Amino acid sequence: MFENLKKQIRNPYVFSILTRIMMVLAAFLFTVIQSRFLGPELKGQVAVVNSYTGITSILFEFGIHQAYPYFKKNTDRDIQPVFLRIALLQLLINAAVSVLAICCCISLCLQSMLQC
């Protein structure tokens, strides 16, 4: 029984489907926990930060994750180091934008608390 299960999990298509199912379940569980503990106001602020971070990451990705399989398939050069450097640069840019968004959100929260 376990051998058959291991064989099916090694299939890339089945593994991809299982991974997506697990990601959806984890996101749903996180949303439930987040809604329960943060309340509506803080959950809204977290949603704004996530939206800004998601939009900027889309803008800064430049489709690199889609270009790597194309170049790997169509060229004989070893392009992995170049793409890894670009991915690291993207990670740093996205992290900086995320920290900036969080700082802006914190300053807005502090301003609203001081006005009350």
PDB file of C-alpha atoms in Angstrom:
ATOM      1  CA  MET A   1       0.000   0.000   0.000  1.00  0.00           C
ATOM      2  CA  PHE A   2       2.756   2.455   0.942  1.00  0.00           C
ATOM      3  CA  GLU A   3       4.781   1.533  -2.144  1.00  0.00           C
ATOM      4  CA  ASN A   4       1.865   2.503  -4.385  1.00  0.00           C
ATOM      5  CA  LEU A   5       1.430   5.766  -2.477  1.00  0.00           C
ATOM      6  CA  LYS A   6       5.153   6.563  -2.758  1.00  0.00           C
ATOM      7  CA  LYS A   7       5.024   5.850  -6.483  1.00  0.00           C
ATOM      8  CA  GLN A   8       2.079   8.194  -6.966  1.00  0.00           C
ATOM      9  CA  ILE A   9       3.696  10.981  -4.939  1.00  0.00           C
ATOM     10  CA  ARG A  10       6.842  10.747  -7.068  1.00  0.00           C
ATOM     11  CA  ASN A  11       4.723  11.508 -10.115  1.00  0.00           C
ATOM     12  CA  PRO A  12       5.261  15.262 -10.724  1.00  0.00           C
ATOM     13  CA  TYR A  13       1.643  15.852 -11.713  1.00  0.00           C
ATOM     14  CA  VAL A  14       0.228  14.229  -8.555  1.00  0.00           C
ATOM     15  CA  PHE A  15       2.846  15.980  -6.412  1.00  0.00           C
ATOM     16  CA  SER A  16       1.883  19.334  -7.933  1.00  0.00           C
ATOM     17  CA  ILE A  17      -1.806  18.742  -7.221  1.00  0.00           C
ATOM     18  CA  LEU A  18      -1.104  17.643  -3.636  1.00  0.00           C
ATOM     19  CA  THR A  19       1.117  20.669  -3.083  1.00  0.00           C
ATOM     20  CA  ARG A  20      -1.585  23.044  -4.313  1.00  0.00           C
ATOM     21  CA  ILE A  21      -4.213  21.375  -2.131  1.00  0.00           C
ATOM     22  CA  MET A  22      -1.962  21.691   0.915  1.00  0.00           C
ATOM     23  CA  MET A  23      -1.278  25.374   0.112  1.00  0.00           C
ATOM     24  CA  VAL A  24      -5.009  26.127  -0.155  1.00  0.00           C
ATOM     25  CA  LEU A  25      -5.730  24.343   3.128  1.00  0.00           C
ATOM     26  CA  ALA A  26      -2.874  26.146   4.888  1.00  0.00           C
ATOM     27  CA  ALA A  27      -4.061  29.520   3.560  1.00  0.00           C
ATOM     28  CA  PHE A  28      -7.608  28.780   4.709  1.00  0.00           C
ATOM     29  CA  LEU A  29      -6.404  27.749   8.169  1.00  0.00           C
ATOM     30  CA  PHE A  30      -4.208  30.846   8.411  1.00  0.00           C
ATOM     31  CA  THR A  31      -7.147  33.059   7.430  1.00  0.00           C
ATOM     32  CA  VAL A  32      -9.363  31.504  10.087  1.00  0.00           C
ATOM     33  CA  ILE A  33      -6.705  31.948  12.784  1.00  0.00           C
ATOM     34  CA  GLN A  34      -5.911  35.463  11.597  1.00  0.00           C
ATOM     35  CA  SER A  35      -9.576  36.483  11.661  1.00  0.00           C
ATOM     36  CA  ARG A  36     -10.060  34.991  15.096  1.00  0.00           C
ATOM     37  CA  PHE A  37      -7.110  36.654  16.803  1.00  0.00           C
ATOM     38  CA  LEU A  38      -6.696  39.976  14.982  1.00  0.00           C
ATOM     39  CA  GLY A  39     -10.242  41.226  14.682  1.00  0.00           C
ATOM     40  CA  PRO A  40     -11.668  43.172  11.764  1.00  0.00           C
ATOM     41  CA  GLU A  41      -9.555  46.335  12.006  1.00  0.00           C
ATOM     42  CA  LEU A  42      -6.137  44.696  12.273  1.00  0.00           C
ATOM     43  CA  LYS A  43      -7.098  42.067   9.694  1.00  0.00           C
ATOM     44  CA  GLY A  44      -7.919  44.885   7.286  1.00  0.00           C
ATOM     45  CA  GLN A  45      -4.565  46.515   7.908  1.00  0.00           C
ATOM     46  CA  VAL A  46      -2.784  43.214   7.320  1.00  0.00           C
ATOM     47  CA  ALA A  47      -4.763  42.799   4.084  1.00  0.00           C
ATOM     48  CA  VAL A  48      -3.636  46.239   2.901  1.00  0.00           C
ATOM     49  CA  VAL A  49       0.003  45.426   3.618  1.00  0.00           C
ATOM     50  CA  ASN A  50      -0.360  42.075   1.831  1.00  0.00           C
ATOM     51  CA  SER A  51      -1.983  43.766  -1.158  1.00  0.00           C
ATOM     52  CA  TYR A  52       0.766  46.360  -1.505  1.00  0.00           C
ATOM     53  CA  THR A  53       3.442  43.723  -1.085  1.00  0.00           C
ATOM     54  CA  GLY A  54       1.797  41.448  -3.658  1.00  0.00           C
ATOM     55  CA  ILE A  55       1.431  44.220  -6.215  1.00  0.00           C
ATOM     56  CA  THR A  56       5.027  45.363  -5.847  1.00  0.00           C
ATOM     57  CA  SER A  57       6.341  41.806  -6.036  1.00  0.00           C
ATOM     58  CA  ILE A  58       4.437  41.322  -9.302  1.00  0.00           C
ATOM     59  CA  LEU A  59       5.961  44.525 -10.634  1.00  0.00           C
ATOM     60  CA  PHE A  60       9.495  43.587  -9.575  1.00  0.00           C
ATOM     61  CA  GLU A  61       9.405  39.964 -10.764  1.00  0.00           C
ATOM     62  CA  PHE A  62       9.698  40.854 -14.449  1.00  0.00           C
ATOM     63  CA  GLY A  63       8.660  37.297 -15.404  1.00  0.00           C
ATOM     64  CA  ILE A  64      12.006  35.789 -14.429  1.00  0.00           C
ATOM     65  CA  HIS A  65      10.421  32.617 -13.052  1.00  0.00           C
ATOM     66  CA  GLN A  66       8.833  32.056 -16.459  1.00  0.00           C
ATOM     67  CA  ALA A  67      12.026  32.781 -18.397  1.00  0.00           C
ATOM     68  CA  TYR A  68      14.247  30.255 -16.627  1.00  0.00           C
ATOM     69  CA  PRO A  69      12.621  27.081 -18.051  1.00  0.00           C
ATOM     70  CA  TYR A  70      12.611  28.634 -21.524  1.00  0.00           C
ATOM     71  CA  PHE A  71      16.323  29.488 -21.467  1.00  0.00           C
ATOM     72  CA  LYS A  72      17.263  26.209 -19.806  1.00  0.00           C
ATOM     73  CA  LYS A  73      15.501  24.289 -22.548  1.00  0.00           C
ATOM     74  CA  ASN A  74      16.721  26.374 -25.483  1.00  0.00           C
ATOM     75  CA  THR A  75      20.361  27.099 -24.580  1.00  0.00           C
ATOM     76  CA  ASP A  76      23.362  24.959 -23.777  1.00  0.00           C
ATOM     77  CA  ARG A  77      24.896  27.469 -21.354  1.00  0.00           C
ATOM     78  CA  ASP A  78      24.697  27.002 -17.603  1.00  0.00           C
ATOM     79  CA  ILE A  79      22.299  29.821 -16.756  1.00  0.00           C
ATOM     80  CA  GLN A  80      21.443  28.751 -13.218  1.00  0.00           C
ATOM     81  CA  PRO A  81      23.981  31.072 -11.482  1.00  0.00           C
ATOM     82  CA  VAL A  82      22.644  34.089 -13.374  1.00  0.00           C
ATOM     83  CA  PHE A  83      19.054  33.280 -12.480  1.00  0.00           C
ATOM     84  CA  LEU A  84      19.979  32.588  -8.856  1.00  0.00           C
ATOM     85  CA  ARG A  85      21.610  36.024  -8.594  1.00  0.00           C
ATOM     86  CA  ILE A  86      18.537  37.635 -10.125  1.00  0.00           C
ATOM     87  CA  ALA A  87      16.274  35.680  -7.759  1.00  0.00           C
ATOM     88  CA  LEU A  88      18.353  36.815  -4.775  1.00  0.00           C
ATOM     89  CA  LEU A  89      18.128  40.416  -5.954  1.00  0.00           C
ATOM     90  CA  GLN A  90      14.364  40.059  -6.316  1.00  0.00           C
ATOM     91  CA  LEU A  91      14.132  38.593  -2.825  1.00  0.00           C
ATOM     92  CA  LEU A  92      16.056  41.515  -1.374  1.00  0.00           C
ATOM     93  CA  ILE A  93      13.922  44.066  -3.222  1.00  0.00           C
ATOM     94  CA  ASN A  94      10.694  42.360  -2.134  1.00  0.00           C
ATOM     95  CA  ALA A  95      11.921  42.143   1.459  1.00  0.00           C
ATOM     96  CA  ALA A  96      12.812  45.840   1.453  1.00  0.00           C
ATOM     97  CA  VAL A  97       9.415  46.779   0.045  1.00  0.00           C
ATOM     98  CA  SER A  98       7.707  44.554   2.627  1.00  0.00           C
ATOM     99  CA  VAL A  99       9.607  46.161   5.495  1.00  0.00           C
ATOM    100  CA  LEU A 100       8.774  49.611   4.118  1.00  0.00           C
ATOM    101  CA  ALA A 101       5.076  48.686   3.869  1.00  0.00           C
ATOM    102  CA  ILE A 102       5.058  47.347   7.419  1.00  0.00           C
ATOM    103  CA  CYS A 103       6.762  50.512   8.717  1.00  0.00           C
ATOM    104  CA  CYS A 104       4.184  52.667   6.929  1.00  0.00           C
ATOM    105  CA  CYS A 105       1.377  50.596   8.389  1.00  0.00           C
ATOM    106  CA  ILE A 106       2.829  50.837  11.892  1.00  0.00           C
ATOM    107  CA  SER A 107       3.231  54.601  11.606  1.00  0.00           C
ATOM    108  CA  LEU A 108      -0.383  54.925  10.414  1.00  0.00           C
ATOM    109  CA  CYS A 109      -1.541  52.810  13.349  1.00  0.00           C
ATOM    110  CA  LEU A 110       0.428  54.924  15.801  1.00  0.00           C
ATOM    111  CA  GLN A 111      -0.963  58.135  14.319  1.00  0.00           C
ATOM    112  CA  SER A 112      -4.523  56.849  14.601  1.00  0.00           C
ATOM    113  CA  MET A 113      -3.899  55.763  18.211  1.00  0.00           C
ATOM    114  CA  LEU A 114      -2.497  59.173  19.155  1.00  0.00           C
ATOM    115  CA  GLN A 115      -5.516  60.960  17.674  1.00  0.00           C
ATOM    116  CA  CYS A 116      -7.934  58.978  19.834  1.00  0.00           C
TER     117      CYS A 116
END
